[in-house]
Amino acid sequence: MTSTLYRLLKNPEAHARLRAEIDQATEDNKLSKPAQLRETQSLAYLQAVIKEGMRIHPSVAFILPRHVPEGGCTIAGKYLPAGVSKPTGKPQLPPLS
């Protein structure tokens, strides 16, 4: 959540768009205080911001393993034999130069 707030503050256009959506919903009496989950689900930009924040910084602190089933499988052109455990999670970003 901290990362999402940081990125919003670093992007004034996105911050203003989100504030406008929330302010409009408040003026239209679509949000209570505090806002309820079901009320916020109708705010498209807020939902996009939340989902993007979760995509960039997932709340899971570990990488979830995936196990290849019997018979193996091919992923992205590479064959993985049955029984192999392959970690999944957010892709590694290239280092900043």
XYZ file of N, CA and C in Angstrom, residues 8-77:
210
model
N 1.415 7.243 -6.493
C 0.362 8.237 -6.763
C 0.877 9.655 -6.527
N 1.623 9.843 -5.451
C 2.147 11.172 -5.141
C 3.213 11.614 -6.144
N 3.912 10.648 -6.748
C 4.913 10.976 -7.758
C 4.278 11.230 -9.124
N 2.990 10.894 -9.270
C 2.291 11.083 -10.538
C 1.064 11.969 -10.294
N 1.235 13.290 -10.361
C 0.150 14.211 -10.033
C -1.118 14.022 -10.872
N -0.957 13.615 -12.136
C -2.139 13.418 -12.984
C -2.981 12.243 -12.476
N -2.324 11.143 -12.141
C -3.044 9.973 -11.619
C -3.673 10.291 -10.267
N -2.944 11.010 -9.425
C -3.462 11.395 -8.110
C -4.700 12.271 -8.260
N -4.628 13.249 -9.158
C -5.765 14.161 -9.373
C -6.972 13.398 -9.923
N -6.720 12.465 -10.832
C -7.825 11.689 -11.410
C -8.497 10.827 -10.337
N -7.701 10.219 -9.476
C -8.264 9.406 -8.400
C -9.042 10.263 -7.410
N -8.467 11.413 -7.032
C -9.164 12.320 -6.112
C -10.486 12.784 -6.701
N -10.487 13.107 -7.988
C -11.713 13.569 -8.647
C -12.787 12.481 -8.613
N -12.382 11.236 -8.869
C -13.352 10.138 -8.846
C -13.926 9.951 -7.443
N -13.065 9.984 -6.436
C -13.519 9.818 -5.047
C -14.383 11.006 -4.623
N -13.956 12.223 -4.958
C -14.736 13.415 -4.603
C -16.113 13.389 -5.250
N -16.175 12.981 -6.515
C -17.463 12.909 -7.208
C -18.381 11.876 -6.558
N -17.822 10.724 -6.226
C -18.619 9.680 -5.570
C -19.112 10.152 -4.207
N -18.302 10.922 -3.503
C -18.703 11.464 -2.201
C -19.836 12.475 -2.374
N -19.696 13.380 -3.344
C -20.740 14.380 -3.608
C -22.055 13.719 -4.018
N -21.962 12.604 -4.743
C -23.153 11.888 -5.202
C -23.710 10.941 -4.134
N -23.162 11.027 -2.914
C -23.579 10.168 -1.789
C -23.457 8.684 -2.112
N -22.420 8.327 -2.864
C -22.170 6.922 -3.187
C -21.176 6.281 -2.232
N -20.556 7.095 -1.361
C -19.593 6.586 -0.387
C -20.013 7.004 1.016
N -19.980 6.059 1.928
C -20.231 6.382 3.333
C -18.882 6.667 3.995
N -18.929 7.064 5.261
C -17.688 7.316 6.008
C -17.634 6.343 7.167
N -16.693 5.446 7.218
C -15.718 5.149 6.178
C -16.376 4.419 5.012
N -15.741 4.476 3.872
C -16.282 3.824 2.670
C -16.303 2.310 2.869
N -17.352 1.680 2.382
C -17.487 0.224 2.450
C -16.950 -0.397 1.170
N -16.464 -1.628 1.273
C -15.882 -2.309 0.121
C -16.830 -2.312 -1.067
N -18.092 -2.666 -0.853
C -19.049 -2.744 -1.966
C -19.230 -1.387 -2.648
N -19.076 -0.309 -1.896
C -19.204 1.033 -2.480
C -17.995 1.368 -3.356
N -16.819 0.981 -2.908
C -15.604 1.311 -3.658
C -15.461 0.482 -4.924
N -16.131 -0.644 -5.004
C -16.005 -1.503 -6.177
C -16.593 -0.881 -7.434
N -17.422 0.124 -7.274
C -17.988 0.796 -8.452
C -17.092 1.935 -8.955
N -16.002 2.204 -8.252
C -15.071 3.264 -8.661
C -13.981 2.646 -9.536
N -14.150 2.782 -10.842
C -13.280 2.092 -11.802
C -11.807 2.484 -11.674
N -11.527 3.772 -11.532
C -10.127 4.190 -11.474
C -9.485 3.742 -10.167
N -10.208 3.828 -9.067
C -9.698 3.348 -7.786
C -9.358 1.865 -7.877
N -10.241 1.087 -8.482
C -9.985 -0.343 -8.635
C -8.744 -0.588 -9.494
N -8.568 0.193 -10.545
C -7.393 0.053 -11.410
C -6.111 0.381 -10.637
N -6.156 1.425 -9.821
C -4.992 1.810 -9.014
C -4.646 0.694 -8.024
N -5.649 0.155 -7.361
C -5.420 -0.928 -6.388
C -4.828 -2.147 -7.082
N -5.409 -2.547 -8.201
C -4.931 -3.737 -8.907
C -3.516 -3.551 -9.445
N -3.214 -2.367 -9.953
C -1.861 -2.105 -10.452
C -0.856 -2.107 -9.307
N -1.241 -1.529 -8.174
C -0.365 -1.553 -7.002
C -0.082 -2.972 -6.539
N -1.110 -3.820 -6.559
C -0.935 -5.216 -6.156
C -0.109 -5.984 -7.190
N -0.218 -5.605 -8.451
C 0.569 -6.268 -9.490
C 2.050 -5.946 -9.326
N 2.354 -4.680 -9.076
C 3.746 -4.252 -8.951
C 4.371 -4.743 -7.648
N 3.615 -4.653 -6.558
C 4.095 -5.089 -5.237
C 3.074 -6.017 -4.613
N 3.107 -7.315 -4.971
C 2.139 -8.239 -4.389
C 2.310 -8.324 -2.873
N 1.220 -8.587 -2.183
C 1.280 -8.650 -0.722
C 1.884 -9.954 -0.228
N 2.098 -10.897 -1.120
C 2.709 -12.170 -0.742
C 4.219 -11.962 -0.650
N 4.796 -12.294 0.506
C 6.223 -12.052 0.723
C 7.103 -13.196 0.241
N 6.503 -14.228 -0.286
C 7.284 -15.357 -0.770
C 6.774 -15.773 -2.146
N 7.583 -16.544 -2.841
C 7.212 -16.989 -4.180
C 6.504 -18.335 -4.064
N 5.336 -18.443 -4.650
C 4.548 -19.658 -4.582
C 5.045 -20.683 -5.601
N 5.295 -21.927 -5.168
C 5.768 -22.934 -6.125
C 4.629 -23.532 -6.938
N 4.932 -23.908 -8.148
C 3.997 -24.644 -9.006
C 4.673 -25.961 -9.339
N 3.933 -27.053 -9.288
C 4.478 -28.371 -9.551
C 3.985 -28.862 -10.906
N 4.919 -29.354 -11.725
C 4.580 -29.854 -13.054
C 3.871 -31.196 -12.894
N 2.707 -31.362 -13.544
C 1.941 -32.607 -13.406
C 2.579 -33.768 -14.180
N 2.030 -34.952 -13.959
C 2.502 -36.137 -14.695
C 2.447 -35.880 -16.198
N 3.439 -36.349 -16.878
C 3.496 -36.154 -18.325
C 4.273 -34.909 -18.712
N 4.569 -34.050 -17.719
C 5.310 -32.828 -17.990
C 4.488 -31.811 -18.767
N 5.094 -30.687 -19.087
C 4.412 -29.666 -19.886
C 5.443 -28.744 -20.524
N 5.000 -28.016 -21.514
C 5.858 -27.059 -22.197
C 5.342 -25.660 -21.891
N 6.229 -24.825 -21.381
C 5.883 -23.445 -21.049
C 6.864 -22.532 -21.759
N 6.345 -21.623 -22.550
C 7.169 -20.661 -23.292
C 8.245 -21.376 -24.108
N 7.874 -22.525 -24.706
C 8.795 -23.240 -25.560
C 9.798 -24.125 -24.837
